Coordinates of C-alpha atoms in Angstrom, one line a residue:
M23 CA 30.0 43.5 -178.1
A24 CA 32.6 41.0 -177.1
F25 CA 33.6 40.5 -180.7
T26 CA 34.2 44.4 -181.3
T27 CA 35.9 44.9 -178.0
R28 CA 38.4 42.1 -178.6
T29 CA 39.5 43.3 -182.1
L30 CA 39.4 47.1 -182.0
L31 CA 43.2 47.1 -181.8
L32 CA 43.9 44.3 -184.3
A33 CA 46.2 46.1 -186.7
A34 CA 46.8 49.5 -185.0
A35 CA 50.7 49.1 -185.6
L36 CA 51.5 52.8 -185.7
P37 CA 55.3 53.2 -185.5
L38 CA 56.8 55.7 -183.4
V39 CA 58.7 57.3 -185.9
L40 CA 55.6 58.3 -187.9
A41 CA 54.0 59.7 -184.8
G42 CA 57.0 61.8 -184.4
G43 CA 57.1 62.9 -187.9
H44 CA 60.4 61.0 -189.0
E45 CA 61.0 59.1 -192.2
P46 CA 61.0 55.2 -191.8
T47 CA 64.2 53.6 -191.9
A48 CA 65.0 50.0 -193.1
A49 CA 64.8 48.8 -189.3
D50 CA 61.3 50.4 -189.2
Y51 CA 60.1 48.5 -192.2
A52 CA 61.7 45.1 -190.9
A53 CA 59.7 45.7 -187.6
W54 CA 56.4 46.2 -189.5
A55 CA 57.0 43.0 -191.3
E56 CA 57.6 41.2 -187.9
N57 CA 54.4 42.6 -186.6
W58 CA 52.4 41.2 -189.7
D59 CA 54.0 37.8 -189.0
M60 CA 52.8 38.0 -185.4
C61 CA 49.3 38.7 -186.8
K62 CA 49.7 35.6 -189.0
Y63 CA 50.8 33.5 -186.2
T64 CA 47.9 34.4 -184.0
A65 CA 45.4 33.9 -186.8
L66 CA 46.6 30.4 -187.4
T67 CA 46.4 29.7 -183.6
W68 CA 42.8 30.8 -183.4
T69 CA 42.0 28.8 -186.5
A70 CA 43.4 25.8 -184.9
I71 CA 41.3 26.5 -181.6
V72 CA 38.2 26.8 -183.7
G73 CA 39.0 23.7 -185.4
V74 CA 39.4 21.7 -182.3
L75 CA 36.3 23.1 -180.7
L76 CA 34.4 22.3 -183.9
I77 CA 35.6 18.7 -183.9
Y78 CA 35.0 18.4 -180.1
R79 CA 31.3 19.6 -180.4
S80 CA 30.6 17.7 -183.4
T81 CA 32.0 14.4 -182.0
T82 CA 29.9 14.7 -178.7
E83 CA 26.7 15.6 -180.4
L84 CA 27.2 12.5 -182.7
L85 CA 27.9 10.1 -179.9
R86 CA 24.8 11.5 -177.9
Y87 CA 22.7 11.0 -181.1
I88 CA 23.9 7.4 -181.5
R89 CA 23.4 6.6 -177.7
R90 CA 19.8 7.8 -178.0
I91 CA 19.0 5.9 -181.0
A92 CA 20.4 2.8 -179.6
N93 CA 18.2 2.8 -176.6
L94 CA 14.8 3.9 -177.7
N95 CA 13.1 0.5 -176.9
H96 CA 11.5 0.1 -173.4
G97 CA 11.7 -3.0 -171.2
T98 CA 14.2 -5.1 -169.2
S99 CA 16.3 -6.3 -172.1
A100 CA 16.4 -2.7 -173.5
D101 CA 17.7 -1.3 -170.1
M102 CA 20.2 -4.2 -169.8
K103 CA 21.8 -2.8 -173.3
Q104 CA 22.2 0.6 -171.5
K105 CA 24.9 -1.0 -169.1
Y106 CA 27.5 -0.5 -171.9
F107 CA 27.0 3.2 -171.7
T108 CA 27.1 3.2 -167.9
V109 CA 30.8 2.2 -167.7
P110 CA 33.1 5.3 -168.0
H111 CA 36.2 5.4 -170.3
E112 CA 39.1 5.7 -167.7
K113 CA 41.2 8.3 -169.0
W114 CA 38.2 10.5 -170.2
A115 CA 36.8 10.3 -166.8
M116 CA 40.1 11.4 -165.2
L117 CA 40.2 14.2 -167.6
K118 CA 36.8 15.4 -166.5
T119 CA 37.5 14.9 -162.9
H120 CA 40.8 16.8 -162.8
F121 CA 40.5 19.2 -165.7
I122 CA 37.1 19.7 -167.7
V123 CA 34.7 20.1 -164.8
A124 CA 37.2 20.9 -162.0
P125 CA 37.2 24.1 -160.1
L126 CA 40.5 26.1 -159.9
F127 CA 41.4 24.8 -156.5
R128 CA 39.3 22.3 -154.4
K129 CA 35.7 23.2 -154.6
R130 CA 34.8 26.8 -155.1
H131 CA 33.9 28.0 -158.7
N132 CA 30.5 29.6 -159.1
R133 CA 29.8 30.7 -155.4
E134 CA 30.4 34.4 -155.5
F135 CA 32.8 36.3 -153.5
K136 CA 30.8 38.9 -151.4
L137 CA 31.7 42.1 -149.7
S138 CA 28.1 42.1 -148.2
A139 CA 24.7 40.6 -148.8
A140 CA 24.2 43.2 -151.7
M141 CA 27.7 43.4 -153.1
N142 CA 29.7 40.7 -154.9
V143 CA 33.1 40.8 -156.7
G144 CA 32.9 37.9 -159.1
T145 CA 33.8 34.3 -159.0
L146 CA 36.7 32.1 -159.6
P147 CA 37.2 30.6 -163.1
G148 CA 37.4 26.8 -163.5
R149 CA 40.6 25.0 -164.7
V150 CA 39.6 25.0 -168.3
Q151 CA 38.8 28.7 -168.2
T152 CA 42.0 29.3 -166.2
F153 CA 43.9 27.2 -168.9
F154 CA 42.4 29.4 -171.6
L155 CA 42.9 32.8 -169.9
V156 CA 46.6 32.0 -168.9
G157 CA 47.4 30.7 -172.4
Y158 CA 45.7 33.8 -174.0
C159 CA 47.7 36.0 -171.8
V160 CA 51.0 34.3 -172.7
M161 CA 50.3 34.3 -176.2
N162 CA 49.6 38.0 -176.0
A163 CA 52.9 38.6 -174.1
V164 CA 54.9 36.5 -176.5
T165 CA 53.5 38.2 -179.6
C166 CA 54.0 41.6 -178.0
F167 CA 57.8 41.1 -177.2
M168 CA 59.0 38.1 -179.3
H169 CA 62.0 39.1 -181.6
I170 CA 62.2 42.6 -180.4
D171 CA 65.8 43.8 -180.6
F172 CA 66.5 45.0 -177.2
S173 CA 70.1 45.6 -178.1
G174 CA 69.3 48.1 -180.9
G175 CA 69.0 51.0 -178.4
K176 CA 66.1 52.3 -176.2
A177 CA 64.4 54.2 -179.0
R178 CA 64.4 51.0 -181.3
W179 CA 62.7 48.7 -178.8
L180 CA 60.3 51.4 -177.6
S181 CA 59.3 51.8 -181.2
D182 CA 58.8 48.1 -181.7
A183 CA 57.0 47.6 -178.4
C184 CA 54.6 50.6 -179.2
S185 CA 53.7 48.9 -182.6
R186 CA 53.4 45.3 -181.0
T187 CA 51.0 46.6 -178.3
G188 CA 48.8 48.5 -180.8
R189 CA 47.9 45.1 -182.6
N190 CA 45.8 42.4 -181.0
N191 CA 44.5 39.0 -181.9
P192 CA 41.7 38.0 -184.4
L193 CA 38.0 37.5 -183.8
I194 CA 37.3 34.7 -181.3
W195 CA 34.4 32.4 -182.4
L196 CA 33.3 30.9 -179.2
L197 CA 31.7 27.3 -180.0
G198 CA 29.5 25.4 -177.7
I199 CA 30.3 27.1 -174.4
S200 CA 28.0 28.4 -171.7
F201 CA 26.5 31.8 -171.2
D202 CA 28.5 32.2 -168.1
S203 CA 31.9 31.1 -169.7
Y204 CA 31.2 33.5 -172.6
N205 CA 30.8 36.4 -170.3
M206 CA 33.9 35.4 -168.2
I207 CA 36.0 35.4 -171.4
H208 CA 34.4 38.7 -172.7
R209 CA 35.4 40.4 -169.5
W210 CA 39.1 39.2 -169.5
I211 CA 39.7 39.8 -173.1
G212 CA 38.4 43.3 -172.5
R213 CA 40.9 43.8 -169.7
I214 CA 43.8 42.6 -171.8
V215 CA 42.6 45.0 -174.6
V216 CA 42.7 47.9 -172.1
L217 CA 46.2 46.8 -170.9
E218 CA 47.6 46.7 -174.3
A219 CA 46.0 50.1 -175.2
V220 CA 47.6 51.6 -172.2
L221 CA 51.1 50.0 -173.0
H222 CA 50.8 51.3 -176.4
G223 CA 50.5 54.8 -175.3
A224 CA 53.0 54.4 -172.6
F225 CA 55.7 53.1 -174.9
W226 CA 55.1 56.0 -177.3
M227 CA 55.3 58.5 -174.5
A228 CA 58.4 56.9 -173.1
G229 CA 60.0 57.0 -176.6
E230 CA 59.2 60.7 -177.0
V231 CA 60.7 61.6 -173.6
H232 CA 63.8 59.4 -174.4
E233 CA 64.4 61.2 -177.7
E234 CA 63.5 64.8 -176.6
G235 CA 64.5 64.8 -173.0
D236 CA 62.6 67.4 -170.8
M237 CA 61.1 68.9 -174.0
G238 CA 59.4 65.5 -174.5
W239 CA 56.4 66.0 -172.2
T240 CA 55.7 69.4 -174.0
I241 CA 55.6 67.6 -177.4
I242 CA 53.3 64.9 -176.1
A243 CA 51.0 67.5 -174.7
Q244 CA 51.0 69.4 -178.2
Y245 CA 50.4 66.2 -179.9
M246 CA 47.5 65.2 -177.8
A247 CA 45.9 68.6 -178.2
S248 CA 46.3 68.7 -181.9
P249 CA 43.9 66.8 -184.4
G250 CA 45.7 63.7 -185.6
I251 CA 46.5 60.2 -184.7
I252 CA 47.8 61.1 -181.4
M253 CA 44.6 62.9 -180.2
T254 CA 42.4 60.1 -181.5
G255 CA 44.6 57.5 -179.8
T256 CA 44.4 59.3 -176.5
I257 CA 40.6 59.6 -176.8
G258 CA 40.6 55.7 -177.4
V259 CA 42.7 54.9 -174.5
C260 CA 40.6 57.1 -172.3
A261 CA 37.5 55.4 -173.6
F262 CA 39.0 51.9 -172.8
I263 CA 40.1 52.9 -169.4
A264 CA 36.5 54.2 -168.8
I265 CA 35.1 50.8 -169.9
L266 CA 37.3 49.1 -167.4
L267 CA 36.6 51.4 -164.5
Q268 CA 32.7 51.1 -164.9
S269 CA 32.8 47.3 -165.4
P270 CA 33.5 45.8 -161.9
S271 CA 30.9 43.3 -160.7
I272 CA 29.8 45.7 -157.9
I273 CA 28.9 48.5 -160.3
R274 CA 27.3 46.0 -162.9
H275 CA 25.0 44.5 -160.5
A276 CA 24.1 47.8 -158.6
F277 CA 23.5 49.9 -161.6
Y278 CA 23.0 47.5 -164.6
E279 CA 20.9 49.6 -166.9
T280 CA 23.3 52.6 -166.5
F281 CA 26.3 50.3 -167.0
L282 CA 25.0 48.8 -170.1
G283 CA 24.0 52.3 -171.8
I284 CA 27.4 53.6 -170.9
H285 CA 29.2 50.5 -172.0
I286 CA 27.6 50.6 -175.6
V287 CA 28.3 54.3 -175.9
L288 CA 31.8 53.9 -174.8
V289 CA 32.5 50.9 -177.3
I290 CA 31.0 53.1 -180.2
V291 CA 33.3 55.8 -179.2
S292 CA 36.2 53.3 -179.2
I293 CA 35.5 52.1 -182.6
V294 CA 35.2 55.6 -184.3
V295 CA 38.3 56.9 -182.7
V296 CA 40.4 53.8 -183.5
W297 CA 39.2 54.1 -187.1
M298 CA 40.2 57.9 -187.1
H299 CA 43.6 56.8 -185.3
L300 CA 44.3 54.6 -188.4
E301 CA 44.0 57.5 -191.0
G302 CA 46.6 57.1 -193.6
F303 CA 47.0 53.4 -193.0
P304 CA 44.6 51.7 -195.5
H305 CA 45.9 48.2 -194.8
Q306 CA 45.1 48.4 -191.2
K307 CA 41.7 49.8 -191.7
R308 CA 40.9 47.0 -194.1
L309 CA 41.6 44.6 -191.1
L310 CA 39.5 46.8 -188.9
L311 CA 36.6 47.1 -191.2
P312 CA 35.3 43.5 -190.9
T313 CA 35.1 44.0 -187.0
I314 CA 32.9 47.2 -187.6
L315 CA 30.8 45.3 -190.3
V316 CA 30.2 42.3 -187.9
W317 CA 29.1 44.8 -185.1
F318 CA 26.6 46.6 -187.2
I319 CA 25.4 43.5 -189.0
E320 CA 24.7 41.8 -185.7
R321 CA 22.9 44.9 -184.4
A322 CA 20.8 45.2 -187.6
W323 CA 19.9 41.4 -187.3
R324 CA 18.8 41.7 -183.9
M325 CA 16.5 44.6 -184.8
V326 CA 15.0 42.7 -187.7
T327 CA 14.6 39.5 -185.5
L328 CA 12.9 41.8 -182.9
V329 CA 10.6 43.3 -185.4
R330 CA 9.7 39.9 -187.1
R331 CA 9.1 38.3 -183.6
N332 CA 7.1 40.9 -181.9
L333 CA 5.4 43.2 -184.8
S334 CA 4.8 40.9 -187.8
N335 CA 1.5 39.5 -186.6
G336 CA 0.2 42.0 -184.2
V337 CA 2.0 43.0 -181.1
T338 CA 3.7 40.9 -178.4
K339 CA 1.8 41.3 -175.1
A340 CA 3.0 40.4 -171.5
E341 CA 0.8 39.6 -168.6
V342 CA 2.9 40.3 -165.3
E343 CA 1.5 38.7 -162.2
A344 CA 2.8 39.1 -158.8
L345 CA 3.5 35.7 -156.9
P346 CA 4.4 34.9 -153.3
G347 CA 7.9 34.9 -152.3
D348 CA 8.9 38.2 -154.1
A349 CA 8.5 36.8 -157.8
V350 CA 6.4 37.4 -160.9
R351 CA 5.2 35.3 -163.5
V352 CA 5.4 36.9 -166.9
T353 CA 3.3 35.2 -169.7
L354 CA 4.4 36.3 -173.1
R355 CA 1.6 36.1 -175.9
I356 CA 4.3 36.4 -178.7
A357 CA 3.1 37.7 -182.1
N358 CA 5.3 35.4 -184.0
P359 CA 6.2 32.4 -181.7
W360 CA 8.8 29.7 -182.5
K361 CA 9.3 26.1 -181.5
F362 CA 9.8 25.9 -177.9
R363 CA 12.7 23.8 -176.5
P364 CA 14.3 23.2 -173.2
G365 CA 17.3 25.4 -172.2
Q366 CA 16.0 28.4 -174.3
H367 CA 16.5 31.9 -173.1
V368 CA 15.3 35.2 -174.3
Y369 CA 16.1 39.0 -174.0
M370 CA 13.0 40.9 -172.8
Y371 CA 12.2 44.6 -173.4
M372 CA 9.4 46.0 -171.5
P373 CA 9.2 49.7 -172.4
S374 CA 6.6 50.6 -169.5
V375 CA 9.0 49.2 -167.0
G376 CA 12.5 49.4 -168.3
L377 CA 12.2 51.7 -171.4
W378 CA 14.7 50.3 -174.0
T379 CA 16.8 48.1 -171.9
S380 CA 16.8 44.3 -172.3
H381 CA 17.3 41.6 -169.7
P382 CA 18.1 37.8 -170.1
F383 CA 15.5 35.4 -168.8
T384 CA 15.1 31.5 -169.0
L385 CA 11.9 30.4 -170.7
A386 CA 10.2 28.2 -168.1
W387 CA 7.0 27.0 -170.1
S388 CA 5.0 27.1 -173.4
Q389 CA 1.4 26.8 -173.7
E390 CA -0.6 25.7 -176.8
D391 CA -3.5 27.7 -178.0
G392 CA -7.0 26.5 -176.3
I393 CA -5.4 24.6 -173.3
S394 CA -5.9 26.1 -170.0
N395 CA -3.1 26.1 -167.5
E396 CA -5.2 24.1 -165.0
K397 CA -5.8 21.1 -167.2
A398 CA -3.6 18.2 -168.0
L399 CA -1.4 18.2 -171.0
P400 CA -2.5 15.8 -174.0
V401 CA 0.7 13.7 -174.3
A402 CA -0.5 10.9 -176.3
R403 CA 1.0 12.2 -179.5
Q404 CA 4.6 12.7 -180.9
D405 CA 4.1 16.5 -181.6
L406 CA 3.5 17.5 -178.0
L407 CA 6.1 20.1 -177.9
S408 CA 6.4 20.7 -181.7
T409 CA 3.4 22.5 -182.2
K410 CA 3.6 26.3 -182.0
P411 CA 2.6 27.9 -178.7
T412 CA 0.7 31.0 -178.4
S413 CA 2.3 31.9 -175.0
M414 CA 5.5 31.5 -173.2
S415 CA 6.2 32.0 -169.5
L416 CA 9.1 33.3 -167.4
I417 CA 9.4 33.2 -163.5
I418 CA 11.6 36.2 -162.5
R419 CA 12.7 36.8 -158.9
R420 CA 12.4 40.3 -157.4
R421 CA 15.8 41.9 -157.1
T422 CA 16.7 45.5 -157.9
G423 CA 16.4 47.8 -160.8
F424 CA 14.0 46.4 -163.5
T425 CA 12.8 43.4 -161.6
E426 CA 11.9 45.5 -158.6
T427 CA 10.1 48.0 -160.8
M428 CA 8.1 45.2 -162.4
W429 CA 7.2 43.5 -159.1
Q430 CA 6.2 46.7 -157.5
K431 CA 3.9 47.6 -160.5
A432 CA 2.3 44.1 -160.4
E433 CA 1.9 44.3 -156.7
R434 CA 0.0 47.6 -156.8
S435 CA -2.2 46.5 -159.8
P436 CA -5.9 45.2 -159.4
G437 CA -5.8 41.5 -158.7
G438 CA -1.8 41.6 -158.6
K439 CA -1.3 41.6 -162.4
F440 CA -1.1 43.9 -165.3
M441 CA -0.9 43.7 -169.1
T442 CA 1.6 45.7 -171.1
T443 CA 3.5 45.6 -174.4
A444 CA 6.8 43.6 -174.5
F445 CA 9.4 42.7 -177.0
V446 CA 11.2 39.4 -177.1
E447 CA 14.8 38.8 -178.7
G448 CA 15.6 35.2 -179.3
P449 CA 15.4 32.4 -178.7
Y450 CA 19.0 31.6 -177.7
G451 CA 20.3 28.2 -176.9
S452 CA 18.7 24.9 -176.3
Q453 CA 19.6 21.6 -174.5
S454 CA 18.6 18.0 -174.6
F455 CA 19.2 15.1 -172.1
Q456 CA 17.3 12.5 -174.1
S457 CA 20.4 10.6 -174.7
Y458 CA 20.9 9.9 -171.0
G459 CA 19.4 6.9 -169.3
T460 CA 19.5 8.5 -165.8
V461 CA 18.9 12.4 -165.3
M462 CA 19.3 14.3 -162.1
L463 CA 18.0 18.0 -162.3
F464 CA 19.0 20.1 -159.4
A465 CA 17.5 23.7 -158.9
A466 CA 17.6 26.3 -156.0
G467 CA 14.9 28.9 -156.0
V468 CA 14.0 30.5 -159.4
G469 CA 16.6 28.1 -161.0
I470 CA 13.7 25.7 -161.3
T471 CA 12.7 27.6 -164.5
H472 CA 15.6 25.9 -166.3
Q473 CA 14.7 22.4 -165.1
V474 CA 10.8 22.4 -165.6
P475 CA 11.1 22.2 -169.4
H476 CA 13.4 19.4 -169.1
V477 CA 11.0 17.4 -167.0
R478 CA 8.2 17.9 -169.4
D479 CA 10.3 17.1 -172.4
L480 CA 11.9 13.8 -170.8
V481 CA 8.4 12.4 -169.5
A482 CA 6.7 13.2 -172.8
A483 CA 9.7 11.5 -174.9
Y484 CA 9.5 8.6 -172.6
A485 CA 5.9 8.0 -173.0
N486 CA 6.3 8.2 -176.7
G487 CA 9.4 6.0 -176.9
T488 CA 11.6 8.6 -178.3
C489 CA 14.4 8.9 -175.8
A490 CA 17.0 6.8 -173.9
T491 CA 15.9 8.3 -170.5
R492 CA 14.4 5.8 -168.1
K493 CA 15.0 7.8 -164.5
V494 CA 14.4 11.4 -163.9
T495 CA 14.9 12.9 -160.5
L496 CA 14.0 16.6 -159.8
V497 CA 15.5 18.2 -156.7
W498 CA 14.2 21.6 -155.8
I499 CA 15.6 23.6 -152.9
I500 CA 13.2 26.5 -151.8
Q501 CA 13.2 28.6 -148.7
S502 CA 9.5 28.4 -148.2
P503 CA 6.5 26.2 -149.3
E504 CA 4.8 29.3 -150.8
H505 CA 7.5 29.2 -153.7
L506 CA 5.6 26.2 -154.9
E507 CA 3.1 28.6 -156.3
W508 CA 5.6 29.7 -158.9
I509 CA 5.2 26.5 -161.0
R510 CA 2.0 24.9 -159.5
P511 CA -0.1 25.0 -162.6
W512 CA 2.9 23.6 -164.7
M513 CA 3.6 20.9 -162.2
T514 CA -0.1 19.9 -162.0
Q515 CA 0.1 19.4 -165.8
I516 CA 3.2 17.4 -165.5
L517 CA 1.8 15.2 -162.9
S518 CA -1.1 14.4 -165.1
M519 CA 1.1 13.1 -168.0
D520 CA 1.0 9.7 -169.3
K521 CA 3.6 7.2 -167.6
R522 CA 4.9 10.0 -165.4
R523 CA 5.1 7.7 -162.5
D524 CA 7.4 5.3 -164.3
I525 CA 10.1 7.7 -164.8
L526 CA 9.7 10.9 -162.6
R527 CA 10.5 11.4 -158.9
I528 CA 10.4 14.9 -157.3
L529 CA 12.3 15.7 -154.0
L530 CA 11.4 19.0 -152.4
F531 CA 13.8 20.5 -149.9
V532 CA 12.4 23.5 -147.7
T533 CA 15.3 25.3 -146.0
R534 CA 13.1 27.8 -143.8
P535 CA 9.8 26.1 -143.0
R536 CA 7.6 28.2 -140.6
S537 CA 6.6 24.9 -138.9
T538 CA 6.8 21.2 -139.4
K539 CA 3.1 21.1 -140.5
E540 CA 4.2 22.6 -143.9
I541 CA 6.5 19.5 -144.5
H542 CA 4.3 16.8 -146.0
S543 CA 4.9 14.5 -148.9
P544 CA 1.9 14.1 -151.3
S545 CA 3.0 10.7 -152.5
S546 CA 5.9 8.4 -152.8
S547 CA 7.1 10.0 -156.1
V548 CA 6.6 13.6 -154.8
Q549 CA 8.4 14.0 -151.4
M550 CA 9.3 16.9 -149.2
F551 CA 12.0 17.3 -146.6
P552 CA 13.1 20.1 -144.1
G553 CA 16.7 21.6 -144.6
K554 CA 19.2 21.3 -147.3
P555 CA 20.0 18.1 -149.4
D556 CA 23.0 16.0 -149.2
V557 CA 24.0 16.2 -152.8
G558 CA 26.5 13.5 -152.7
A559 CA 24.0 10.9 -151.0
L560 CA 21.3 11.7 -153.6
I561 CA 23.7 10.9 -156.4
D562 CA 25.1 7.9 -154.6
K563 CA 21.5 6.4 -154.3
E564 CA 20.8 7.0 -158.1
Q565 CA 24.3 5.6 -159.1
E566 CA 23.4 2.4 -157.5
K567 CA 20.6 1.7 -159.8
Q568 CA 22.0 3.9 -162.6
V569 CA 20.5 3.0 -166.2
G570 CA 22.8 4.1 -168.9
A571 CA 25.0 7.3 -168.8
M572 CA 23.9 9.8 -166.1
A573 CA 23.4 13.6 -166.7
I574 CA 23.6 15.9 -163.6
S575 CA 22.1 19.4 -164.4
C576 CA 22.2 22.3 -161.9
C577 CA 20.7 25.8 -162.0
G578 CA 20.7 27.6 -158.7
T579 CA 23.1 29.1 -156.2
G580 CA 26.8 29.2 -156.6
S581 CA 27.2 26.9 -153.7
L582 CA 24.8 24.4 -155.1
S583 CA 26.6 24.3 -158.3
D584 CA 30.0 23.7 -156.4
D585 CA 28.4 21.0 -154.4
C586 CA 27.0 19.2 -157.5
R587 CA 30.3 19.7 -159.4
R588 CA 32.3 18.2 -156.4
A589 CA 30.0 15.1 -156.1
M590 CA 30.1 14.5 -159.7
R591 CA 33.9 14.7 -159.9
E592 CA 34.1 12.2 -156.9
R593 CA 32.0 9.5 -158.6
C594 CA 32.5 10.0 -162.4
Q595 CA 35.3 7.5 -162.5
E596 CA 32.9 4.8 -161.3
T597 CA 30.1 5.2 -163.7
E598 CA 29.6 7.5 -166.8
I599 CA 28.5 10.9 -165.6
D600 CA 28.3 14.3 -167.3
F601 CA 27.8 17.7 -165.6
F602 CA 25.7 20.7 -167.0
E603 CA 25.8 23.9 -165.1
E604 CA 23.6 26.8 -165.9
A605 CA 24.9 30.1 -164.3
F606 CA 23.8 33.4 -165.8
S607 CA 26.3 35.7 -164.4
W608 CA 27.0 39.1 -166.1

């Protein structure tokens, strides 16, 4: 959807003179040529951006691979080698501190602005995101108004401005960015599309009124009521405005299923009417056609994948179990499963609960055939996580809409669980911290679903000697000890893994214990504390004995993410530290 919305108006440069039924002049043809030049410039700009992103991503992946390979061996001498990777590059560390990882102002980035406990109005972009958005807006403004001849009379520059704002930049290929950043860019690009569509219509109407005087409004009304490019343009602008009006965060969160359905319908309407708007302009249609094809191919591919994953070898079934603390555990027995990796997420359809709507969820666990959840994992072989699992699990917190309905159905079912048919689309994304000597995993509440797969992956890789990781610290912040039930079967397996005590330390922080008796530490490697953690102090403790480069990963509340980011920025010039944030906003 982001691709189509961004490029719907790519080449809709419909000159004012044609809309008014006049013959083009030499000045009109010159203006059209200028518009095509603007398209070329923006295309070259995006090509350069894509090239830079490809180089950056390829370079970082290569460096992480080399770091991992160079530090596979265990022992004191091997750990001494990792000191080389502990020392940060001075200029790169400063760039991370003040730009790449930095929030827009001092601290706040992912913590939402809320009107009430149930209504939020979004978050602040970071400095990199702001740099992109400001640059994007400036580029649009420049290409809309550069070289327009304002001295050629009002009618002339209104015509040029109308043509320029009916054209937009090429397709953006987003490389190696987070789900959260993708959605943020999608929303802002959509807002710019709506703005330029409105300006496109406003400049045309201003030109008609300028030329025809008081009769201009009558002529405008006649054009809008008559079949043709003006009517289709009007419908398109109205569709864009409707998309904007139903897209604020408050509406999206309160009525997500309704929002999504209306959003898709309005985009389809926009595509159709823009195509009709370009009737008689074959060159412009040829530019719009790839956008339409990409949209349909993407939808068709998703449908093929959905069928292959869920219907090619039986039907995917889901067991939904109500858990303490307003959550459910969904165990998916996927008809045609895939190789599980940490950091993956899927879109899940559950017709008996949410009809045809889908929702994104992080995969928290995979289970091999024939292995009970209550038994320890066999970790003495390399292919621990490479064998195909027969089930994958999610932990979903009860909210509103789909999750509320699912929780209530499980709660009312016998034994607090029910079986149903489900469809899974994905997986999307993956992540590995095996090239880092020290890894700190922060989670709040249901954010533990992102971190548990990393814990198992790193402990297994350490036992098999296939990673550079020597120290893993899991910090989980929960409101009540009953939330431990969400992952108890999986944590039991992790605690039984070979060499787990050599590498893993778990710190549990309970913010709302009912009594002090609930706070007790099972062992020195699994400790429980009341209250919230001092993130900076925990990082300081690990930094004192840091092995190799350090990765700090956070998945939880916005305030926790902001605390982790700030602590990392204050320390990344002392030792090599990278920050990874998982925030699934929509």
